[in-house]
Short mmCIF file of C-alpha atoms in Angstrom, two decimals:
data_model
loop_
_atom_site.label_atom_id
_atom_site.label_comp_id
_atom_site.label_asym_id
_atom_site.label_seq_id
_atom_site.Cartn_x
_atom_site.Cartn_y
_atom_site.Cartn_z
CA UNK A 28 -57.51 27.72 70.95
CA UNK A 29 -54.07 26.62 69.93
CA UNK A 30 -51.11 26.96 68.25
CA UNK A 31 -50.41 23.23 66.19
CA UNK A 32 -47.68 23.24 64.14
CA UNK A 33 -47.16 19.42 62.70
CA UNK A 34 -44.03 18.15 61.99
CA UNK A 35 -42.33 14.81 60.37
CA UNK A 36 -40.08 13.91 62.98
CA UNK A 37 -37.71 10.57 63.34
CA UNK A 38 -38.00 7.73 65.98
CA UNK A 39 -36.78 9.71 68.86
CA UNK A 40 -38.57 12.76 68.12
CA UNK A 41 -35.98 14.55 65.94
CA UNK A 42 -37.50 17.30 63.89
CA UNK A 43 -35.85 16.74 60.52
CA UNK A 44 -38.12 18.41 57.96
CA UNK A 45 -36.37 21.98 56.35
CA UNK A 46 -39.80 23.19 55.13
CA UNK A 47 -40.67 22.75 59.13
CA UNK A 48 -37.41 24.34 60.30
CA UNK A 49 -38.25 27.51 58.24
CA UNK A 50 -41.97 27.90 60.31
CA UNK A 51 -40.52 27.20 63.90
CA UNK A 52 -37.91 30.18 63.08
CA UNK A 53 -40.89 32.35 61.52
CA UNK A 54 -43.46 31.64 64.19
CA UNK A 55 -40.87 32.27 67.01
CA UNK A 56 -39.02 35.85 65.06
CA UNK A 57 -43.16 36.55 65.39
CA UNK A 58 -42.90 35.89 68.74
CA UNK A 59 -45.41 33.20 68.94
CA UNK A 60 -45.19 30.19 70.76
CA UNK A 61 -46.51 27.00 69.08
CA UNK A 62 -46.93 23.43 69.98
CA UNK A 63 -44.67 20.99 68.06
CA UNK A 64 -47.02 17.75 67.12
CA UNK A 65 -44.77 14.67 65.78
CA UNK A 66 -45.83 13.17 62.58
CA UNK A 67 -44.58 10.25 60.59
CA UNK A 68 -44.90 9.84 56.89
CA UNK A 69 -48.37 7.59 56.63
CA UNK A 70 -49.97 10.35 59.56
CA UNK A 71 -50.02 13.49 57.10
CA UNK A 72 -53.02 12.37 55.26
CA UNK A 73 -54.63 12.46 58.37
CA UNK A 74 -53.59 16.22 59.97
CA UNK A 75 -56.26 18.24 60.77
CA UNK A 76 -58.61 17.94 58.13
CA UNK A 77 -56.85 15.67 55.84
CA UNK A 78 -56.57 17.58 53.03
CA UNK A 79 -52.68 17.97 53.21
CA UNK A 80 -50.18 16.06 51.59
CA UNK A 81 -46.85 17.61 53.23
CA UNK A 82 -45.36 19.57 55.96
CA UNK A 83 -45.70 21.79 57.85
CA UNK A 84 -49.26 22.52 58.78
CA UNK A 85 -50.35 25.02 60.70
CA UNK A 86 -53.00 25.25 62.56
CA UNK A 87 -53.29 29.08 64.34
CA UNK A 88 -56.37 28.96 66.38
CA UNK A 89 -58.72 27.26 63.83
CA UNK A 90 -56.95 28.49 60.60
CA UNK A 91 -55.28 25.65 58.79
CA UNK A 92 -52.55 26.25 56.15
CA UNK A 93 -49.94 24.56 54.57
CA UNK A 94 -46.84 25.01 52.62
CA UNK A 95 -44.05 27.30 54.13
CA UNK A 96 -44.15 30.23 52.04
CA UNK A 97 -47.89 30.44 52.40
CA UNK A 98 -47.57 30.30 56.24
CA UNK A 99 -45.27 32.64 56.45
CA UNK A 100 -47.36 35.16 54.09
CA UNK A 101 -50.32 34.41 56.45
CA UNK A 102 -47.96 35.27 59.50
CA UNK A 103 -47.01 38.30 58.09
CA UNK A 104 -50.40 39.94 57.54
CA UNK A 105 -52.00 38.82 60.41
CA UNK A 106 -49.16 39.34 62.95
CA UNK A 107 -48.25 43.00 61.64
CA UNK A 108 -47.25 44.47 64.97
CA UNK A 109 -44.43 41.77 65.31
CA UNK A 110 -41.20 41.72 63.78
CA UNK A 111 -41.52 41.51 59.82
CA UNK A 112 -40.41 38.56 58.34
CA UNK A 113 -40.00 40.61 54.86
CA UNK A 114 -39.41 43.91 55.42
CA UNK A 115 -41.71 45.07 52.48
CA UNK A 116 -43.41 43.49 49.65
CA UNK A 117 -40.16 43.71 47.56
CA UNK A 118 -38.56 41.64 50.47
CA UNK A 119 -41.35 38.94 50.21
CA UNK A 120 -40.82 38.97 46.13
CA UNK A 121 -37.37 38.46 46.78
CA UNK A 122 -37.54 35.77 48.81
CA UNK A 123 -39.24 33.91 46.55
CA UNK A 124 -35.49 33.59 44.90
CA UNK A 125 -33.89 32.65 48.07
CA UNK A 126 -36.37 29.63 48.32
CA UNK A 127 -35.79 28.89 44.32
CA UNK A 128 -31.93 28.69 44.74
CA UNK A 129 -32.72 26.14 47.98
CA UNK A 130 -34.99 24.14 45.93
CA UNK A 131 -33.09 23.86 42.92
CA UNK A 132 -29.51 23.97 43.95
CA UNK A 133 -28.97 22.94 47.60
CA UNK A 134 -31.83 20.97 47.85
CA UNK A 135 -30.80 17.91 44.96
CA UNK A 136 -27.56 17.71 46.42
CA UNK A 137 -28.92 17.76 50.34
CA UNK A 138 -30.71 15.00 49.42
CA UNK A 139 -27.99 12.95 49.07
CA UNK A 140 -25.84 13.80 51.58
CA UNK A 141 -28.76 13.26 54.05
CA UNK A 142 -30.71 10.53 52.83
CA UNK A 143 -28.96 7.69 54.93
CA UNK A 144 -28.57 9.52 58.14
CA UNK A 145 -32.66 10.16 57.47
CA UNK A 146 -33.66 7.12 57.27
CA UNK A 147 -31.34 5.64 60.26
CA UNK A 148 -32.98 8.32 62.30
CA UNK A 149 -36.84 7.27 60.87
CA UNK A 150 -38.93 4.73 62.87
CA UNK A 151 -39.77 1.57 61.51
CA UNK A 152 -43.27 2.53 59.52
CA UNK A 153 -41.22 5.48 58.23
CA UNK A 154 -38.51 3.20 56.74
CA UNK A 155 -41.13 1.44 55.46
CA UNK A 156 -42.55 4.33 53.51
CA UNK A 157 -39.50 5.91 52.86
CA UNK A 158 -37.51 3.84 50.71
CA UNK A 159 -39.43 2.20 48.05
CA UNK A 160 -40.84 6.13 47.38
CA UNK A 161 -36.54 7.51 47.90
CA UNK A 162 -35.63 4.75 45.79
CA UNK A 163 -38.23 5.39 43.03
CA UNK A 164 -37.10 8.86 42.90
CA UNK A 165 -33.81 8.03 42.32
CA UNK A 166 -33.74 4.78 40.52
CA UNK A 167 -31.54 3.36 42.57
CA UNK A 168 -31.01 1.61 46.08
CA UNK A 169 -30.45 4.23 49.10
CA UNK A 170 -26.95 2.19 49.30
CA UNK A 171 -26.30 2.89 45.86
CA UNK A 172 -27.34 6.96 46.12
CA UNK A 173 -25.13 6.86 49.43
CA UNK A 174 -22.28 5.76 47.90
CA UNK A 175 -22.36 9.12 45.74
CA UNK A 176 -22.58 10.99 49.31
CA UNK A 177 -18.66 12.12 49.09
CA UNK A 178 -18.78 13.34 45.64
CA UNK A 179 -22.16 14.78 46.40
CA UNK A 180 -20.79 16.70 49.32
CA UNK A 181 -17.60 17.61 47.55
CA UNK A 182 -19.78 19.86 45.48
CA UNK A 183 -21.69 21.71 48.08
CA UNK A 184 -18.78 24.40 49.06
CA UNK A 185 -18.87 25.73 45.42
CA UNK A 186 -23.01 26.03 45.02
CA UNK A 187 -23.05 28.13 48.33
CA UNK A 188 -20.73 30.49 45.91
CA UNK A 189 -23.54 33.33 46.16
CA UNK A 190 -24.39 32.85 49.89
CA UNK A 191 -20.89 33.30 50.57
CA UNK A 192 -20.15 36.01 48.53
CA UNK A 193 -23.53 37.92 50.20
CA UNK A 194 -22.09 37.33 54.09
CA UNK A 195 -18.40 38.61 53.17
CA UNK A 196 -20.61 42.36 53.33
CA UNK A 197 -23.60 41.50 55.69
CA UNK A 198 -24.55 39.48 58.53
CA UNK A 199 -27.73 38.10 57.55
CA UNK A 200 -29.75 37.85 54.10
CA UNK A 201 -31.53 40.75 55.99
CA UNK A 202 -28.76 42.97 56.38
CA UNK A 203 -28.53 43.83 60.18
CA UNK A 204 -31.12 41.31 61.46
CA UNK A 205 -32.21 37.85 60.46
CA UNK A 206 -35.78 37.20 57.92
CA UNK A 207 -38.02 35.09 56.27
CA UNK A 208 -35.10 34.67 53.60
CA UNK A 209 -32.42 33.51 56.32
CA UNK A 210 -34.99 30.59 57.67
CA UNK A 211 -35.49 29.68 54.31
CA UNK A 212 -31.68 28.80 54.08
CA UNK A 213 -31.44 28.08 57.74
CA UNK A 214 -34.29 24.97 57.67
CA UNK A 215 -32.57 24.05 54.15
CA UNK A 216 -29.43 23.14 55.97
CA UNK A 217 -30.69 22.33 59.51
CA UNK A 218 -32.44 19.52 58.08
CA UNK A 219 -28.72 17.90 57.60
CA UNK A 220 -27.41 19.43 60.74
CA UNK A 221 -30.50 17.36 62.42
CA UNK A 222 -29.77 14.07 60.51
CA UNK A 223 -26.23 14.01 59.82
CA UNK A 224 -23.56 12.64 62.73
CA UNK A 225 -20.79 14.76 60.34
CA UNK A 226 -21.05 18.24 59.57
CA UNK A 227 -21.15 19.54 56.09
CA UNK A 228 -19.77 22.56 56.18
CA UNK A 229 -16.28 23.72 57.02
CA UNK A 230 -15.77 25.25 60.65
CA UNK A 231 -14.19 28.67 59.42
CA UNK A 232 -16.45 28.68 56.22
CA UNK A 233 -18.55 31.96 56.44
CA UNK A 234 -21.83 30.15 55.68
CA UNK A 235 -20.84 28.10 58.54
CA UNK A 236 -20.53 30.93 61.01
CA UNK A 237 -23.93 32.66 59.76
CA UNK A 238 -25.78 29.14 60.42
CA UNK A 239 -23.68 28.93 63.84
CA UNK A 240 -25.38 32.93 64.27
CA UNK A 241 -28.72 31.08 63.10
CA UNK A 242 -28.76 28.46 65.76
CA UNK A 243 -28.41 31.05 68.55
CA UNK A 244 -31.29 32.49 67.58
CA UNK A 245 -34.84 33.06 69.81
CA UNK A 246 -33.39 31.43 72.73
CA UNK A 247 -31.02 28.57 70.83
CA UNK A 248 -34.10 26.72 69.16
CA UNK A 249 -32.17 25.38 66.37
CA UNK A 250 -29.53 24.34 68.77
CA UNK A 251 -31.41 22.36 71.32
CA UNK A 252 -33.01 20.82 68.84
CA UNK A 253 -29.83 19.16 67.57
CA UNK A 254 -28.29 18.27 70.88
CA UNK A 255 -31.38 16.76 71.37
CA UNK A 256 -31.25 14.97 68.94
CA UNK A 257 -28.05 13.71 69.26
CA UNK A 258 -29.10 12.42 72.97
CA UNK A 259 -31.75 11.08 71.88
CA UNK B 14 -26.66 70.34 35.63
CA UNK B 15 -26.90 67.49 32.98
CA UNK B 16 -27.18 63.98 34.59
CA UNK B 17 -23.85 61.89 32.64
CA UNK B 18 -23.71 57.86 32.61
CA UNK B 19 -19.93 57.14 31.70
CA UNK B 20 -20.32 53.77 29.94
CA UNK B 21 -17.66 51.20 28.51
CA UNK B 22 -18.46 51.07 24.78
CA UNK B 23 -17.43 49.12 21.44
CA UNK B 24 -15.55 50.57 18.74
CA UNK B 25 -19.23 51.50 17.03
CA UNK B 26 -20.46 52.47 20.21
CA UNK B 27 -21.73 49.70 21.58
CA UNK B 28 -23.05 49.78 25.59
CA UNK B 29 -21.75 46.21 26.97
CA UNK B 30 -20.95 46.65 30.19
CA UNK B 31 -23.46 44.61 32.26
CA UNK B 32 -22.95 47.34 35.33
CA UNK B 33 -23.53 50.19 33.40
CA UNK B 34 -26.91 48.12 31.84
CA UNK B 35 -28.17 47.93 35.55
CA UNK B 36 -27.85 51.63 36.02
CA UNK B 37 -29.67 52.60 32.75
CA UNK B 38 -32.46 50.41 33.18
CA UNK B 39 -33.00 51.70 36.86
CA UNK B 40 -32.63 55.52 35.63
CA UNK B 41 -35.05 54.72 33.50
CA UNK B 42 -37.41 52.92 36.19
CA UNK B 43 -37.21 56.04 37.83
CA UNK B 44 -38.34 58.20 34.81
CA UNK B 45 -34.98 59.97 34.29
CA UNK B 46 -32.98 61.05 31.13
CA UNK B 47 -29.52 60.72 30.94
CA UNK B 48 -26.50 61.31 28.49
CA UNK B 49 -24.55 58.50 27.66
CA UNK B 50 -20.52 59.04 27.44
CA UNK B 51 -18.95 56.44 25.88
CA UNK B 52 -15.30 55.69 27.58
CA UNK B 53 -12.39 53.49 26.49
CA UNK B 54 -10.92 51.33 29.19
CA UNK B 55 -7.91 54.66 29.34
CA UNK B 56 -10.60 56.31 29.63
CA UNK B 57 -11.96 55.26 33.52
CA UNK B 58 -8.98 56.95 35.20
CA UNK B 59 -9.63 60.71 33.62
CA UNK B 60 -13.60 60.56 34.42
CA UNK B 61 -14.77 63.78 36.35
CA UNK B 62 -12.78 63.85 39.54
CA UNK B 63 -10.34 60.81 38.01
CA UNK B 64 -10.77 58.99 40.95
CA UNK B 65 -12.99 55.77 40.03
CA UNK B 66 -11.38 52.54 38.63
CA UNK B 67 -14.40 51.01 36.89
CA UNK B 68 -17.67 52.18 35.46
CA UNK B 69 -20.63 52.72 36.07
CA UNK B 70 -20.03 56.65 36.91
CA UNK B 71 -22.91 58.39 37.33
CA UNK B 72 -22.77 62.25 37.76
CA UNK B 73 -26.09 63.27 38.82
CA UNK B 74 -25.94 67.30 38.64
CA UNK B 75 -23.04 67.47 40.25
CA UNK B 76 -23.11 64.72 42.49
CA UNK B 77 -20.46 62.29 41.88
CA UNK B 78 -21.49 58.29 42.19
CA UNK B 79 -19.52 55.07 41.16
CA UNK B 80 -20.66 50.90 41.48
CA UNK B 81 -24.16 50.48 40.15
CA UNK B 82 -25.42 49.18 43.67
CA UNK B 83 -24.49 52.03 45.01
CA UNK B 84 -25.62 54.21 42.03
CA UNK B 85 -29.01 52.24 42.84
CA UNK B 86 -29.53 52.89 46.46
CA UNK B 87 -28.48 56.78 45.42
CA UNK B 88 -31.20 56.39 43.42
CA UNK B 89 -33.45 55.31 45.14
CA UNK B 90 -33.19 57.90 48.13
CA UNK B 91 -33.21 60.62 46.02
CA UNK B 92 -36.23 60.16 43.89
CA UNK B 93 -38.58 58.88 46.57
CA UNK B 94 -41.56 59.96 43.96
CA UNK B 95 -40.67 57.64 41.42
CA UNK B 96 -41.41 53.82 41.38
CA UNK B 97 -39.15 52.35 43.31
CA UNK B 98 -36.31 50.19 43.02
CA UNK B 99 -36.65 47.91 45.64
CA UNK B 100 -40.11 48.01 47.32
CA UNK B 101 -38.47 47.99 50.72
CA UNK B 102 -35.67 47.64 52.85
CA UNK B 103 -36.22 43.63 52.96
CA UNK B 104 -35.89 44.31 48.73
CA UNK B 105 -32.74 46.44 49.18
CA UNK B 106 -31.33 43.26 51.36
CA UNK B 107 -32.04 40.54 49.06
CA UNK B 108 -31.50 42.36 45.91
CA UNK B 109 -27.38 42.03 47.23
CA UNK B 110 -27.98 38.29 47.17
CA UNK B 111 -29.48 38.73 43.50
CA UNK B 112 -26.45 40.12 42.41
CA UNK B 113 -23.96 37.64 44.49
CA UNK B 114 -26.03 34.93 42.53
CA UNK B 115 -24.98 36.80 39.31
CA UNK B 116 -21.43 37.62 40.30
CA UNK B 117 -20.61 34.41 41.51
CA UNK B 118 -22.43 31.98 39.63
CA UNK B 119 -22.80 33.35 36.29
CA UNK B 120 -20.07 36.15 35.43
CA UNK B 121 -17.25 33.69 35.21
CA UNK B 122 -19.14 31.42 32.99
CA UNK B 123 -20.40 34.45 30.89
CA UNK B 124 -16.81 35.84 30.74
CA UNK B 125 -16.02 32.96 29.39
CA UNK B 126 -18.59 32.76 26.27
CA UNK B 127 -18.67 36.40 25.76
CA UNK B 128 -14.74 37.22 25.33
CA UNK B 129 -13.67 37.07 22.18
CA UNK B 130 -16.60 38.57 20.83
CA UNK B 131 -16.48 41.15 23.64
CA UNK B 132 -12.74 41.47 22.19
CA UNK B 133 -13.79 42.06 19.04
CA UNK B 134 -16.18 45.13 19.15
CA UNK B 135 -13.65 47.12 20.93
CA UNK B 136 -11.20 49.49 19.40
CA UNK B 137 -8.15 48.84 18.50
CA UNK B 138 -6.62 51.08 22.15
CA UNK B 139 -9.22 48.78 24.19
CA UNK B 140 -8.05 45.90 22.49
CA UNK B 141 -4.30 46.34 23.60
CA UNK B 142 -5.39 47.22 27.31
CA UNK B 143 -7.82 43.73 27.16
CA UNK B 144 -5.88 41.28 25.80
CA UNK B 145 -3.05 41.10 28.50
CA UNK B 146 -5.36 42.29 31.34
CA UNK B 147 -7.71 38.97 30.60
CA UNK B 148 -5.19 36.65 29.62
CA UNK B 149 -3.55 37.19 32.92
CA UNK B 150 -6.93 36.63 34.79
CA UNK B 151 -7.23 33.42 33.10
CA UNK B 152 -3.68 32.10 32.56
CA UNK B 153 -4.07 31.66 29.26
CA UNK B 154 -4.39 33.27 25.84
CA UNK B 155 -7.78 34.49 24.47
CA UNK B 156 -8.32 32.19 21.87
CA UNK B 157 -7.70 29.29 24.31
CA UNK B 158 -9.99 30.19 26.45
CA UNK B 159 -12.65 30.83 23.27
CA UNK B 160 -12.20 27.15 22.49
CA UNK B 161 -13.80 26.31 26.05
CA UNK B 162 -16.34 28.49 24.84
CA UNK B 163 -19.13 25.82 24.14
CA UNK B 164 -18.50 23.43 26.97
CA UNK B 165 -18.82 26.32 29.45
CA UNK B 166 -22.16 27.73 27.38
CA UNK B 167 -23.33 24.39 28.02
CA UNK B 168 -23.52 25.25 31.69
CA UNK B 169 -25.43 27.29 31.39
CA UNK B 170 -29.02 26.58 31.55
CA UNK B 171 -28.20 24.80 34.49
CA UNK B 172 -26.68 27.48 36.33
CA UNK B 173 -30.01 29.36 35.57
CA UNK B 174 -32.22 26.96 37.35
CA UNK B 175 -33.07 29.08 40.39
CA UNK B 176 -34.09 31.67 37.93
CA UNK B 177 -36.38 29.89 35.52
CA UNK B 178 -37.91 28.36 39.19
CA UNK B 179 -38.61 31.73 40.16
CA UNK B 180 -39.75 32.47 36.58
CA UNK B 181 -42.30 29.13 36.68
CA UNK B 182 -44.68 31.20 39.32
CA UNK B 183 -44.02 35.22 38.85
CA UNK B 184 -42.99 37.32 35.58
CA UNK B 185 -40.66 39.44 37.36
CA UNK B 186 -37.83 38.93 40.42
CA UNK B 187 -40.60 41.86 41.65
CA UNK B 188 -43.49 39.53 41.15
CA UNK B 189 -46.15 41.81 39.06
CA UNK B 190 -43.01 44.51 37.84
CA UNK B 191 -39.78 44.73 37.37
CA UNK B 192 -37.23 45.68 40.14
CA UNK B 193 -33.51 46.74 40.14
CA UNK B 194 -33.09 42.93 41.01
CA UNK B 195 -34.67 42.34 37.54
CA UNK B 196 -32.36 44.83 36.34
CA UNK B 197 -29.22 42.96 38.10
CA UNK B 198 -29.34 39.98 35.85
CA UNK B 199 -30.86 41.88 32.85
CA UNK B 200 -27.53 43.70 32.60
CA UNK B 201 -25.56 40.45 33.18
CA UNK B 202 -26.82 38.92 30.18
CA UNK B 203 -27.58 42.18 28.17
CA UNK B 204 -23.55 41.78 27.82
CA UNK B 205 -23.66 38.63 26.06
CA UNK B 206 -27.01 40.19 24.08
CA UNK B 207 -24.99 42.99 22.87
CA UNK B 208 -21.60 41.17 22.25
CA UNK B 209 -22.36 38.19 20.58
CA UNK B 210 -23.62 37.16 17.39
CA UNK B 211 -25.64 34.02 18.67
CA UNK B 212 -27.50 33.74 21.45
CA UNK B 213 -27.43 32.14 24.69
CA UNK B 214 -31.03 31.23 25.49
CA UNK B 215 -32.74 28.68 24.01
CA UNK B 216 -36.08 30.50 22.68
CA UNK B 217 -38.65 29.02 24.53
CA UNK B 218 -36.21 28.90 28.09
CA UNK B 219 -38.88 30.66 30.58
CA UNK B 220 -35.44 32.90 31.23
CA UNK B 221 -35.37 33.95 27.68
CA UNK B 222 -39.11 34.90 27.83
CA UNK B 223 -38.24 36.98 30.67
CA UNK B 224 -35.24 38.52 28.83
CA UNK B 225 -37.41 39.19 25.75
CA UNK B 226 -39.58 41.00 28.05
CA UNK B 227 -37.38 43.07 29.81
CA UNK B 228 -36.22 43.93 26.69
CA UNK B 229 -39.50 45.58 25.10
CA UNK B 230 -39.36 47.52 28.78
CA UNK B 231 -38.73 51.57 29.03
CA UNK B 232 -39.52 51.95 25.58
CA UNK B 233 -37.58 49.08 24.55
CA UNK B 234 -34.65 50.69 25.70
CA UNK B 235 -32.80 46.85 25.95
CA UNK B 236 -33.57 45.29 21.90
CA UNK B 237 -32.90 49.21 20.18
CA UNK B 238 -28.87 48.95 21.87
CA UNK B 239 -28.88 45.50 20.34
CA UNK B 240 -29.96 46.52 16.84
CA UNK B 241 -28.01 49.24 16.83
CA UNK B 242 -25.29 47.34 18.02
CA UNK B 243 -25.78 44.64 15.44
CA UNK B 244 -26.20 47.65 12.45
CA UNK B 245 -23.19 49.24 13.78
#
């Protein structure tokens, strides 16, 4: 049996999703190996057994699951030898904050920095999907929500504040080693560092040189995948 | 040996500082009693060995501790029996980013609505040490920063989204009980609880339902400070 984990990816293959990004890290910290399988937009209803409606999916031998923090819950009990992804169950409760401050304060404001870039990078049927359902959400034209992109990204330095603040004193959100709660930031901002031809965060900013410590993890898989991408 | 929390305190005794509120509520996690000693701002310098510069001081039969995460982790290895603090050493990690969140994101907003209240509780010796210390930290006299009171409390709920996410799936930053991380941002609004006449929640704000509950914890420990404080 295999290892599936599916992923939206754009026209040349470029793994974009952050929810994604935060299982590939997982999986590999586990020290499994997994088999990347490319989906677009209109394929998710049709993963597996169809009963999914987002990525990633995981299928570990036969067991399906979705949703990140699920998967990673799932790889924690039944990989228990491995590396722990949360150090304890207060680690797990906690990093149920780290994935609320992505979702609620990085995540609006990521969306608008990356939504062009995502959609040059999408292949045709994607497009297609993608921006009457963006534009919906919004209210507005993808041209018009780009044009806020500057002032959007003008605003990102100050809501990393408390990520910041946390890696003046430690390395990781783990302390001495990387977990569940660094991917979760990691895949939040890798999803840009995927899309976006500019970076978003200053070279000497110390969020910047924790994500630059995050891409050199398990063998440079966040890495490749960008200069990958950018070949591509 | 007795076990002596040095606390900053009102002019009618009144427990504000939001440190010091983290380290009673996690003595009290732990099952321990403790003495209160109330201490003036000239006091800090003359507690015990005279060589801490802020409170929390916590002098544990004989041992000497200052900064409540410190206090905490103390704490925590010393009364391994007791329910701990941070389930973990993945829960001692992220806790730190709990209170970066707090430090960062809502102190200086919470400085702001809580001053002159904060200013006047204290007595009339704390008053003349708080008045120039603040108004140099913030360029400008008291009662100008008291008239940006509103339009920074107005910030507020926003700056508390990751918080009432969290809050939408779990009761607790611990998930089924409290933690020191609950504890973290207890404290930082207990301040505001204690010090001001009106509050800063909106009643049926999932974080005031929280708050409410935490304070009815340790045999509502939290709401008896604040109606003594308000009878005082």
């Amino acid at each position: 049996m295999q290892r599936l984990l599916y992923s939206l990816s754009g026209a040349s293959g470029q793994h974009y999703s952050p929810h994604v990004w935060k299982i590939m890290m997982s999986l590999k910290h586990k020290g499994l190996d997994f088999e990347l399988k490319p989906v677009s937009f209109g394929d998710i209803s049709k993963i597996e057994d169809g009963s999914f409606t987002s990525v990633p999916v995981l299928n570990d031998q036969g067991t399906l699951l979705g949703d990140s923090f699920e998967i990673a819950e799932y790889l924690e009990e039944t990989y228990q030898d491995a590396p722990s992804l949360f150090d304890g169950p207060g680690g797990l409760q906690l990093s149920h904050f780290v994935e609320s401050y992505c979702k609620t304060v990085l995540h609006p404001t990521l969306a608008v920095i990356a939504v062009m870039d995502m959609y040059n990078i999408m292949s045709d049927a994607d497009r297609a999907y993608f921006r009457p359902a963006r534009e919906k959400r919004f209210g507005k034209s993808l041209e018009d929500v780009y044009a806020g992109r500057d002032a959007e990204l003008s605003t990102l330095p100050e809501k990393l504040n408390p990520v910041r603040d946390l890696l003046t004193n430690q390395d990781w959100f783990g302390g001495e080693k990387a977990m569940h709660a660094d991917y979760v930031l990691f895949g939040t901002l890798q999803w840009c560092k995927v899309c976006c031809p500019d970076p978003i965060l200053a070279p000497s900013d110390p969020v910047n040189l924790w994500f630059e410590r995050m891409l050199d993890l398990h063998d440079y898989m966040g890495r490749k995948a960008v200069s990958e991408a950018v070949a591509a």
